[in-house]
Tab-separated table of C-alpha atoms and ligand atoms in Angstrom:
chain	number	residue	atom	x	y	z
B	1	UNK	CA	47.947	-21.581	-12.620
B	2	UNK	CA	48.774	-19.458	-14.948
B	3	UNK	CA	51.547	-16.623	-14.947
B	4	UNK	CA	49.224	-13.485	-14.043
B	5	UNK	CA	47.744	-15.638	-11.495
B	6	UNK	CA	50.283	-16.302	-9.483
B	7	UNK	CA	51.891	-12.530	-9.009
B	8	UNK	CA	48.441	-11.314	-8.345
B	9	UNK	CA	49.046	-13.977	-5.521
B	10	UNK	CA	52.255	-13.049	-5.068
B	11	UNK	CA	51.080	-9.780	-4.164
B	12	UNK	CA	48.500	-10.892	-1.769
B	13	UNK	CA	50.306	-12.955	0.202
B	14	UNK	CA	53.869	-12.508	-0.356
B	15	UNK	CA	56.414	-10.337	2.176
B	16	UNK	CA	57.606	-7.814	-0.138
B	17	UNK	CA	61.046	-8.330	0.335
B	18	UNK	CA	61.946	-9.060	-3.303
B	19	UNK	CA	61.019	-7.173	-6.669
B	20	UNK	CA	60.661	-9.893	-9.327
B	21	UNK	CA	60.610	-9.774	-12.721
B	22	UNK	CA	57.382	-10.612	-14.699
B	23	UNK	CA	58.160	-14.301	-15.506
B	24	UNK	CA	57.511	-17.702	-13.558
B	25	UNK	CA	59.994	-19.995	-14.311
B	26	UNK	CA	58.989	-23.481	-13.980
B	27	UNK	CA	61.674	-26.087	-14.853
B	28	UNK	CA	64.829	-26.398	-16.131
B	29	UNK	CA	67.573	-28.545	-17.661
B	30	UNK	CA	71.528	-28.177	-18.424
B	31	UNK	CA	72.142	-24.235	-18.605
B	32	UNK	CA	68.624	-23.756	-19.576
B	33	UNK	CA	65.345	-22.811	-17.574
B	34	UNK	CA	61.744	-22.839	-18.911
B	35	UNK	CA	58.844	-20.169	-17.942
B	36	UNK	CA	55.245	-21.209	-17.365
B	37	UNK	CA	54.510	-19.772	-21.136
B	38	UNK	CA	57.260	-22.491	-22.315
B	39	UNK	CA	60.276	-19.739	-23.309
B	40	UNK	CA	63.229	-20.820	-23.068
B	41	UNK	CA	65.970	-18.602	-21.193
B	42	UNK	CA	70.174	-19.642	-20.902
B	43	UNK	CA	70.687	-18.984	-17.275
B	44	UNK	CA	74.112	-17.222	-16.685
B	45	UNK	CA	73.462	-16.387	-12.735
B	46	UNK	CA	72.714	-20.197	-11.852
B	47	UNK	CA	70.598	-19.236	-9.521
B	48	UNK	CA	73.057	-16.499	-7.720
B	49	UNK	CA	75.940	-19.194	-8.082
B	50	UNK	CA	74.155	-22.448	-6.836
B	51	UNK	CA	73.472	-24.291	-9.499
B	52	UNK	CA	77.038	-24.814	-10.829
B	53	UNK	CA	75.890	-28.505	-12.134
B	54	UNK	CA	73.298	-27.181	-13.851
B	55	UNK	CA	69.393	-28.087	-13.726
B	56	UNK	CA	68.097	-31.254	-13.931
B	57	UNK	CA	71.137	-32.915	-13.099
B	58	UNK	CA	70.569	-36.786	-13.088
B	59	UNK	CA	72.945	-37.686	-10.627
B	60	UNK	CA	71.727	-34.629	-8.154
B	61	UNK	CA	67.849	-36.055	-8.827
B	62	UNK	CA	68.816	-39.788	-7.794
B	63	UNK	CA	70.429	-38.532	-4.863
B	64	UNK	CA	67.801	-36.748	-3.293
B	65	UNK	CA	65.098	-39.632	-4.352
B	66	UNK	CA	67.724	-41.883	-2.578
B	67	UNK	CA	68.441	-40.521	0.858
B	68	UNK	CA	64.707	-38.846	0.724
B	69	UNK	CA	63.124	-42.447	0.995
B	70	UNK	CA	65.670	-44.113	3.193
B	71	UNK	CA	66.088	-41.075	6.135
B	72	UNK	CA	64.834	-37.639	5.202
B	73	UNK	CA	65.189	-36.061	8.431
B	74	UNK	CA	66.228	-37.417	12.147
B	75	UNK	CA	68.212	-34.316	14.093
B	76	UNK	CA	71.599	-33.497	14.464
B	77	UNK	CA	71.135	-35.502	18.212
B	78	UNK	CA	72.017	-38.736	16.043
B	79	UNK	CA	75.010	-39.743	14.248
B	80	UNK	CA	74.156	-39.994	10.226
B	81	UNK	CA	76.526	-41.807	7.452
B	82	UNK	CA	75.884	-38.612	4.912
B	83	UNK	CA	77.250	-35.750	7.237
B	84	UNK	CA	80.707	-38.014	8.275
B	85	UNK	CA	81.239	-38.682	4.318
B	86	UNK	CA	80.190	-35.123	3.282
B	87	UNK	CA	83.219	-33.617	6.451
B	88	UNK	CA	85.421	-36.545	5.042
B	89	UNK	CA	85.519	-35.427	1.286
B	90	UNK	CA	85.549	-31.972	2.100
B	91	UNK	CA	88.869	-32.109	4.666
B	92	UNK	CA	90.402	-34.545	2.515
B	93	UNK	CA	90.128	-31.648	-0.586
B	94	UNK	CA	90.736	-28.898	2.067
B	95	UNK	CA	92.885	-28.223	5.060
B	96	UNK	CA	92.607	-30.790	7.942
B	97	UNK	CA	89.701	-29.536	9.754
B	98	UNK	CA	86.412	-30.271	11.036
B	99	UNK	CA	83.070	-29.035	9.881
B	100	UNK	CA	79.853	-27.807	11.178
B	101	UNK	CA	76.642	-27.900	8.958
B	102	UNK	CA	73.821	-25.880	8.766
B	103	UNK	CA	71.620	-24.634	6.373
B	104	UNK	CA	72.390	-21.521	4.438
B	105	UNK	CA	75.308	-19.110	4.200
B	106	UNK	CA	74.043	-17.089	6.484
B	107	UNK	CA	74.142	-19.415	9.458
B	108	UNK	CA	77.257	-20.849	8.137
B	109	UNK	CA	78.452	-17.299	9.512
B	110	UNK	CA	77.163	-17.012	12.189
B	111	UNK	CA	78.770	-20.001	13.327
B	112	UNK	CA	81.953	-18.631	12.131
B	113	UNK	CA	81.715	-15.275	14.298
B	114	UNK	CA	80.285	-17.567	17.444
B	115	UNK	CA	83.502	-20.225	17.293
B	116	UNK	CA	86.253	-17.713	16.184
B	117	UNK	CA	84.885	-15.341	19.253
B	118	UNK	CA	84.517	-18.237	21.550
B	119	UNK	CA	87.854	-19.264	20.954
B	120	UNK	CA	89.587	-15.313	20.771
B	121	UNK	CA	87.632	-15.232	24.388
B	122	UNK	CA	89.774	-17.864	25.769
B	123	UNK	CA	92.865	-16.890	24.310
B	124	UNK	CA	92.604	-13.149	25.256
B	125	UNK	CA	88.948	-13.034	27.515
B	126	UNK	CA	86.253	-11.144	26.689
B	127	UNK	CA	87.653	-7.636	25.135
B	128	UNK	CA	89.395	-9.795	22.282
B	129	UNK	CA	86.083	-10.217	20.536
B	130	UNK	CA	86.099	-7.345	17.511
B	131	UNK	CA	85.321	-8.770	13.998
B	132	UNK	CA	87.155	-7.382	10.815
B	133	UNK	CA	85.125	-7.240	7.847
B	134	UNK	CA	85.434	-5.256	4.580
B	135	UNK	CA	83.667	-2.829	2.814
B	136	UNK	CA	81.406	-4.010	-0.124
B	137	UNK	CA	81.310	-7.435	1.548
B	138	UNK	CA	78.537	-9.702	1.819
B	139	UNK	CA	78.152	-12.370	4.120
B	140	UNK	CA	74.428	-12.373	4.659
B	141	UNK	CA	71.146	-11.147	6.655
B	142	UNK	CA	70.717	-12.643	9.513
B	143	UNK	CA	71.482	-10.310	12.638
B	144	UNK	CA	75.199	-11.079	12.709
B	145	UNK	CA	76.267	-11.717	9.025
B	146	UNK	CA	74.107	-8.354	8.698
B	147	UNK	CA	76.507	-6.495	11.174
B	148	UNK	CA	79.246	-7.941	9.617
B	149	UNK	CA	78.345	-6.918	6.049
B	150	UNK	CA	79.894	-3.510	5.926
B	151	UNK	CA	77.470	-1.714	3.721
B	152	UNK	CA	75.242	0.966	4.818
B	153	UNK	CA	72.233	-0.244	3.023
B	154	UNK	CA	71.763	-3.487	4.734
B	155	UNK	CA	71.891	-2.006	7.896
B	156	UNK	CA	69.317	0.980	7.413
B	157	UNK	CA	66.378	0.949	10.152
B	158	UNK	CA	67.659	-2.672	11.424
B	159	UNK	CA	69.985	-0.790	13.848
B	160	UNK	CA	71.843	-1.151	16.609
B	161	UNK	CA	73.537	-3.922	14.873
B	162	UNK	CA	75.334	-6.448	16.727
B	163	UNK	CA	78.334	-4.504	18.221
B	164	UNK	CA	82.659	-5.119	17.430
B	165	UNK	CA	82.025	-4.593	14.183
B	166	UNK	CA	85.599	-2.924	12.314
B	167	UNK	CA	85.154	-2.110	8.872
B	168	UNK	CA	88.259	-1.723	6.335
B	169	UNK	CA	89.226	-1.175	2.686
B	170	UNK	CA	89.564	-4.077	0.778
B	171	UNK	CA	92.644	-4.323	-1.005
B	172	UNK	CA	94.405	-1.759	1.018
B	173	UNK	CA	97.492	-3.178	3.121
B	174	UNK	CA	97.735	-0.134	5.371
B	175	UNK	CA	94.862	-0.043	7.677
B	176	UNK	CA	95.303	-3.623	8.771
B	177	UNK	CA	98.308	-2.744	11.614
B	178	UNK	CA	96.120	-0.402	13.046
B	179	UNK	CA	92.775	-2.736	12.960
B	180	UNK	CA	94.317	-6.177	14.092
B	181	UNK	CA	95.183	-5.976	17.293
B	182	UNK	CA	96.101	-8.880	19.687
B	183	UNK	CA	94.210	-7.499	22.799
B	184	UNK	CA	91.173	-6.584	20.420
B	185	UNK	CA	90.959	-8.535	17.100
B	186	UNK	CA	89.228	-12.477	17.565
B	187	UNK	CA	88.653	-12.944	13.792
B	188	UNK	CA	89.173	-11.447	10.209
B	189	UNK	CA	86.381	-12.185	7.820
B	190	UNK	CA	86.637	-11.777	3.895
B	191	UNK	CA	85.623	-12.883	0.505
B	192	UNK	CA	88.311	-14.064	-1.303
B	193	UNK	CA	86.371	-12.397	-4.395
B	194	UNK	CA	83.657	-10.223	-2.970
B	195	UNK	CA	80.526	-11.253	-4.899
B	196	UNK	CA	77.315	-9.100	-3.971
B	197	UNK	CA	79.373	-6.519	-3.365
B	198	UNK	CA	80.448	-5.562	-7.028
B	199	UNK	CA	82.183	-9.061	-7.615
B	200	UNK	CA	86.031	-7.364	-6.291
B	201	UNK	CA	88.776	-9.831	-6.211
B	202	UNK	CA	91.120	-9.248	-2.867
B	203	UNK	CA	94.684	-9.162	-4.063
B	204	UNK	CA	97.565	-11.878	-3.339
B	205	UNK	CA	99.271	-9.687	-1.394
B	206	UNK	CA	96.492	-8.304	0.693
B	207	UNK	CA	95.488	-12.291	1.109
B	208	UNK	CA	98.916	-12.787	1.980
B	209	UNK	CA	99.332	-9.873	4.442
B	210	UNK	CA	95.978	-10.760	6.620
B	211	UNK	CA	97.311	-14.354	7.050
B	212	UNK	CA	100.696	-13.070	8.608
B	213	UNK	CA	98.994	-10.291	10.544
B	214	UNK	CA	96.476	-13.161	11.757
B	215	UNK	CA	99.079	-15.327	12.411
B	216	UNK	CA	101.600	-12.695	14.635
B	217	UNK	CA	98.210	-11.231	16.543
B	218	UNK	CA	96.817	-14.738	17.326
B	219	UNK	CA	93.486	-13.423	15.033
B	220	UNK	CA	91.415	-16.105	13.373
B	221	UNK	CA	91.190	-15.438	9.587
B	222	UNK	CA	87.829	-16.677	8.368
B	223	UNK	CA	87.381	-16.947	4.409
B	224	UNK	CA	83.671	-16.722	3.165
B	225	UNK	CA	83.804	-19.261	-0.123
B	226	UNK	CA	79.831	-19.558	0.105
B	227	UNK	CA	79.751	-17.954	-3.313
B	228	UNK	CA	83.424	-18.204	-4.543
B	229	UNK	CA	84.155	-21.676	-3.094
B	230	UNK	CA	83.616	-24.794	-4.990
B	231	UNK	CA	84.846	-24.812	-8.071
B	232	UNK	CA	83.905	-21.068	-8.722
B	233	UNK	CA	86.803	-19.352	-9.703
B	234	UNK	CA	88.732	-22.112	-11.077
B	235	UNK	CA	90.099	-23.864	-7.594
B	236	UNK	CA	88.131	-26.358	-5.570
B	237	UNK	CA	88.470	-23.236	-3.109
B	238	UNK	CA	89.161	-20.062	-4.166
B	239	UNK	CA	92.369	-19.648	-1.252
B	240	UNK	CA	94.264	-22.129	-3.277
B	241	UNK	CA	94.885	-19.859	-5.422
B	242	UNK	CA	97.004	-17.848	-3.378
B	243	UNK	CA	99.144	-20.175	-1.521
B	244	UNK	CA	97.547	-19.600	1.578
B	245	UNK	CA	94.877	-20.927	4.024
B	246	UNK	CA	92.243	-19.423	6.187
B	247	UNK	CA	91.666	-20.854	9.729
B	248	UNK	CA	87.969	-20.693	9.353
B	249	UNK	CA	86.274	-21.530	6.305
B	250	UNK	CA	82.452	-20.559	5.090
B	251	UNK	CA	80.268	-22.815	2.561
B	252	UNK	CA	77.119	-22.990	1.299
B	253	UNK	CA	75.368	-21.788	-1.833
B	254	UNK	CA	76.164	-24.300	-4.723
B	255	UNK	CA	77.196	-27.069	-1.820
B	256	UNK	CA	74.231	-29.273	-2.097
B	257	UNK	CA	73.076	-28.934	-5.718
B	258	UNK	CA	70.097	-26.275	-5.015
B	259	UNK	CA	69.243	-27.637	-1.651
B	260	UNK	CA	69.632	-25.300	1.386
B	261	UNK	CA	73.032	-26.256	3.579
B	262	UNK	CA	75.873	-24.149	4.694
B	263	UNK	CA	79.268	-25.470	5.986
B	264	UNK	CA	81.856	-24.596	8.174
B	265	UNK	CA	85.143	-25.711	8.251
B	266	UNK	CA	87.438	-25.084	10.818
B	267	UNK	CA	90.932	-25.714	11.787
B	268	UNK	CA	91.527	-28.026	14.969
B	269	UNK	CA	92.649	-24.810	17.331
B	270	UNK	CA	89.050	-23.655	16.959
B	271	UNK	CA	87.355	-26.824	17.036
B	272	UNK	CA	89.161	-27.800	20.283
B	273	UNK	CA	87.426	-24.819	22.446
B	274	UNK	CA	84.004	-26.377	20.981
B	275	UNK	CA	81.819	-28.395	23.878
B	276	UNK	CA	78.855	-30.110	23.474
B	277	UNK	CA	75.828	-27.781	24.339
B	278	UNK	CA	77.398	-24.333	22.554
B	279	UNK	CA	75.983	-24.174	19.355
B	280	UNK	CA	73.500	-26.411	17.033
B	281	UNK	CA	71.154	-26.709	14.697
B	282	UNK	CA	67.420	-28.459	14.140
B	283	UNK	CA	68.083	-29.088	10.542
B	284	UNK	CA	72.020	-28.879	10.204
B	285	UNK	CA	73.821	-32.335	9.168
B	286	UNK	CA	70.404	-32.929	7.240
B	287	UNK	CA	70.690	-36.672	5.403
B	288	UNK	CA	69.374	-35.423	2.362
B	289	UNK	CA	71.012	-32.003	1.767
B	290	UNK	CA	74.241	-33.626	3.027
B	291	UNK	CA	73.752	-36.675	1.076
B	292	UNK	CA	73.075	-35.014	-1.899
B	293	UNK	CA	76.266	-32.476	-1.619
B	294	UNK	CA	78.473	-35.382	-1.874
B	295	UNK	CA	77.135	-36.245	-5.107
B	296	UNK	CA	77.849	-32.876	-6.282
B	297	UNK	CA	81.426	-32.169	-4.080
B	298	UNK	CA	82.474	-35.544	-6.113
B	299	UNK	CA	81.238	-34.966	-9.341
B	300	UNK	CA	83.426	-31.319	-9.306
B	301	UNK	CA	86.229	-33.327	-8.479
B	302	UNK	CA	85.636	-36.109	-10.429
B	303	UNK	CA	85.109	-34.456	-13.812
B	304	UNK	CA	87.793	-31.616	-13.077
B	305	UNK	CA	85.341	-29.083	-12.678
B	306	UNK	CA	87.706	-26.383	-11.573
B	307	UNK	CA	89.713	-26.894	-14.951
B	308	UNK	CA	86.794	-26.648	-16.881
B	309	UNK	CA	85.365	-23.462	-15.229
B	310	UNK	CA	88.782	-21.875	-15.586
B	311	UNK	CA	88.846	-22.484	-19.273
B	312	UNK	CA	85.168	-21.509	-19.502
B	313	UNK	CA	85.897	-18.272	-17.473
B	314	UNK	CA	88.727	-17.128	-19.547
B	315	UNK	CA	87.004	-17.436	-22.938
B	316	UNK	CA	83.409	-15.777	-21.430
B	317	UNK	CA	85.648	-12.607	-20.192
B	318	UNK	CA	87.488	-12.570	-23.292
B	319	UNK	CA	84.319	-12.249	-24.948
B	320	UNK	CA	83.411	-9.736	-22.732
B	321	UNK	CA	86.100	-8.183	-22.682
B	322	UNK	CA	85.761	-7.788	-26.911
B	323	UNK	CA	82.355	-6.049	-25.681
B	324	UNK	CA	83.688	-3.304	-23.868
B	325	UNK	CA	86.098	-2.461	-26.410
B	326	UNK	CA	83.035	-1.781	-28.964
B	327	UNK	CA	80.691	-0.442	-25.588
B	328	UNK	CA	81.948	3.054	-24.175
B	329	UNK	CA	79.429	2.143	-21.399
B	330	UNK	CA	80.949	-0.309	-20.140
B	331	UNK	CA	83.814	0.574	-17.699
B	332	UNK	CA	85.670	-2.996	-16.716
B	333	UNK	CA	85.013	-6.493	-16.942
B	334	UNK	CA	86.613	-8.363	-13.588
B	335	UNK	CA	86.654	-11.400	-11.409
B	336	UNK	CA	87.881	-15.271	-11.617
B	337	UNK	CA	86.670	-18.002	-13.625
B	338	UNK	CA	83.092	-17.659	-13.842
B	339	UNK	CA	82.219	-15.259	-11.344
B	340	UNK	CA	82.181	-12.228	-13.355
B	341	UNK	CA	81.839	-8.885	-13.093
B	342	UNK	CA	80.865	-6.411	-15.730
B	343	UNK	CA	81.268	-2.553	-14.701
B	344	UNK	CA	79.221	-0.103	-16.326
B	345	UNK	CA	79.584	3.830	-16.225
B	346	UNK	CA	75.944	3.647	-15.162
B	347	UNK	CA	73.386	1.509	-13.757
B	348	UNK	CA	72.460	-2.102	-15.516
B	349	UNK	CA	68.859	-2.765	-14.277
B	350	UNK	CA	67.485	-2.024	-17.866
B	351	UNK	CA	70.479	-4.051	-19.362
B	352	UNK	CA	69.818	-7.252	-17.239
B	353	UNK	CA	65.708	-6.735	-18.040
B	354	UNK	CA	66.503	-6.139	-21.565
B	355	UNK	CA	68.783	-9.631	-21.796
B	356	UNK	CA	65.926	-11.632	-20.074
B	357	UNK	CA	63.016	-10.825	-22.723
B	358	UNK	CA	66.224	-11.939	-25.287
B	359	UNK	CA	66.197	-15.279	-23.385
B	360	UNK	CA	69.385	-14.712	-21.242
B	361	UNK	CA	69.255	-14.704	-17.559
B	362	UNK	CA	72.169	-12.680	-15.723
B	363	UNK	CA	72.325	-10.475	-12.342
B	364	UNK	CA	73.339	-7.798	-10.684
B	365	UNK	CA	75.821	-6.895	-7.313
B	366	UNK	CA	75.693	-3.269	-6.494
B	367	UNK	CA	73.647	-0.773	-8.706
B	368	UNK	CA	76.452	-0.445	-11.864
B	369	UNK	CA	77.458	-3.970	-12.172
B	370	UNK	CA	76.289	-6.866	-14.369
B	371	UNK	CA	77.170	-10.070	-12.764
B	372	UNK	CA	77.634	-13.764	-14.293
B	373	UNK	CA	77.959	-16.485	-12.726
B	374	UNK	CA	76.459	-19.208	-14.313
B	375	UNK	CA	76.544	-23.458	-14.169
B	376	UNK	CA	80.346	-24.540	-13.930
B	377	UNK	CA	79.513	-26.558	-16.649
B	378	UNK	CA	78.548	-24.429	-19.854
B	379	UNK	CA	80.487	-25.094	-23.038
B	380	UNK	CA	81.860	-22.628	-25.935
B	381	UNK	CA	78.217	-22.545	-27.840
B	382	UNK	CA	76.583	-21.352	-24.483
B	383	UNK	CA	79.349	-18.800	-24.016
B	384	UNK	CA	78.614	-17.326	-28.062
B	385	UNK	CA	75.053	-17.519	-27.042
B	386	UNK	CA	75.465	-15.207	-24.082
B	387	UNK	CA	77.885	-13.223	-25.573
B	388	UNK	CA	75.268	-12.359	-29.032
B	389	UNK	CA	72.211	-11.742	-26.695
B	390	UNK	CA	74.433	-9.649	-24.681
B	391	UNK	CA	75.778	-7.692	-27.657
B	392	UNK	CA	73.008	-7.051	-28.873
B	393	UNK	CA	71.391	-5.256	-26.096
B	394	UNK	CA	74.344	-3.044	-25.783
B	395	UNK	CA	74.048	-2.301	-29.308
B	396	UNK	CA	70.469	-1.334	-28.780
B	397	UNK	CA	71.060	0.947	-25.509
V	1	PLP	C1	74.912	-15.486	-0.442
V	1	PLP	C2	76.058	-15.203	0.457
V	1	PLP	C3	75.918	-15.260	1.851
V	1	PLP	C4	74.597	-15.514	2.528
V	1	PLP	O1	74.086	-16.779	2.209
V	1	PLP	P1	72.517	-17.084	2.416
V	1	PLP	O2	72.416	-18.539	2.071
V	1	PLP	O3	71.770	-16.193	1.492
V	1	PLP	O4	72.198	-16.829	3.837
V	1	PLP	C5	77.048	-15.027	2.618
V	1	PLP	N1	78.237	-14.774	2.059
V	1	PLP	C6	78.408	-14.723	0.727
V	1	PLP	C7	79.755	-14.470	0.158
V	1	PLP	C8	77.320	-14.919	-0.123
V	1	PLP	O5	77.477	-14.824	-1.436
């Protein structure tokens, strides 16, 4: 088919939930993806943060060919080999825990609020069931992770949303002794760097702060890594870099290589309220998807991934950061490693069109900023690449 044939069946048959640009991409290999027309494009959102190997990854493609012809699919009624390895490698890199799969972030939070409620329920019975969140978070669009996303848009014309929702500033100490309560709070839920949201780091010592709190009120603290986990920011998981560790842990975007999955881990005080019966999944603890993430979890660990993104990270903001300095427009460059942010006084649709006819794929998260987050694995000439196409939109705006 060609490109104008398939949006003109896009449009027929397609739920307009999406605008899309006017390309089909077909294929794609390292940092690199291919339209239908052959044009070549350096992809620096990774497919909003899931392809941190890359495309075309040989070891990712043998291990789907593998577990897909041996056992592609059997329920999570039967014990597997992939799913027990997959838990293994990510406690043993982790906190002791044990871990739930599923099969997108989404449901990896809904989990989260369903275990850290069942077990705030019998600590404190039913009134100790409200759910912290923070503004400019996203955790996702299914009815709860909706609710718990504190931004207005998400929730227009869905409503009511799922109720014991408590929405707070991110970043601001203050309203947390007021919020967390023993008698009311079951879990706090946040990003350790917000990405949708405007791609916001939360501070050490507001990271810090929740944990006590959480810790004196008997609250669960959940962290949602599904797009800052992994390698993202420069740590297998972005809490390690603050010396601290959630009791309830969210994965899922770049877990399995591009396959759907989510993930969560929990600590063994939440796991222990867990019976047989409570919560499940048709698909969760899939063979393949599982089978496949353990190629990737070992390959990050294997080839020090983490080290490499943080070295990556700190020479793509630099270069970004040389940007702004020439670019009035744009306002600050933030983030970790390479989950980037790029602020502009303005909004960036027309930038992030402009870069793709140039050949460079990048996003957005919120109306004003430009975000990057592309494979873990890019190398200096990739980061110049991005960097010229970049500049020279600016310079053209
Ligand atoms: C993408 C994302 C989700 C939702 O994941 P889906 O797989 O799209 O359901 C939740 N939380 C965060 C932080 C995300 O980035």
């Amino acid at each position: 088919m060609t490109t104008e044939e398939i949006i003109a069946l896009e449009e027929q048959y397609i739920a307009p939930t999406y605008v899309r640009p006017p390309v089909v991409f077909d294929r794609g290999s390292g940092a690199y993806v291919y339209d239908l027309e052959g044009r070549r494009y350096l992809d620096f959102l990774g497919g909003i943060a899931v392809n941190s190997l890359g495309h075309g990854v040989p070891e990712i493609i043998g291990a789907v060919a593998q577990q897909a012809a041996k056992l592609m699919h059997i329920s999570n009624l039967y014990h597997t080999e992939p799913h027990v390895k997959l838990a293994k490698l990510l406690v043993e890199n982790a906190f002791p825990a044990r871990v739930f799969f599923c099969n997108s972030g989404s449901e990896s939070i809904e989990a989260a609020l369903k275990f850290t409620r069942r077990w705030a329920s019998e600590a404190g019975g039913d009134t100790k069931h409200e759910i912290v969140t923070f503004e400019n978070a996203f955790h996702g669009r299914t009815y709860g992770a909706v609710s718990a996303t504190a931004q207005p848009k998400y929730h227009e014309g869905f409503k009511p949303m799922l109720p014991g929702m408590v929405y707070l500033p991110l970043n601001e100490i203050e309203p947390l002794e007021e919020a967390i309560s023993a008698e009311r709070t079951a879990a706090v839920m946040v990003e350790p760097v917000q990405g949708e949201g405007g791609v916001n780091p939360a501070h050490v010592e507001f990271l810090r702060h929740l944990r006590r709190l959480c810790d004196e009120r008997k609250v669960a603290l959940i962290f949602d890594e599904i797009q800052c986990g992994l390698c993202r920011t420069g740590k297998l998981f972005a809490y390690q870099h603050h010396g601290i560790e959630p009791d309830v842990m969210t994965l899922a975007k770049p877990l399995a290589g591009g396959l759907p999955i989510g993930a969560v881990m929990m600590k063994s005080h939440i796991a222990e309220v867990l019976k047989p019966g409570m919560h499940g999944s048709t698909f969760g603890a899939n063979p393949v998807a599982c089978h496949v993430a353990h190629a990737v979890v070992s390959k990050m660990i294997d080839e020090g991934l983490a080290d490499r993104t943080l070295e990556m990270g700190g020479k793509l903001t630099a270069g970004l950061n040389a940007l702004a300095e020439t670019h009035t427009d744009i306002k600050e460059v933030r983030g970790a490693g390479l989950l980037i942010g790029v602020e502009f006084e303005d909004k960036v649709g027309d930038v992030v069109s402009a870069c793709r006819d140039e050949g460079l794929i990048v996003g957005t998260a919120g109306d004003n900023v430009l975000r990057c987050a592309p494979p873990l694995v890019i190398e200096q000439r990739h980061v110049d690449e991005a960097l010229g196409i970049l500049g020279g939109v600016l310079d053209a705006r």
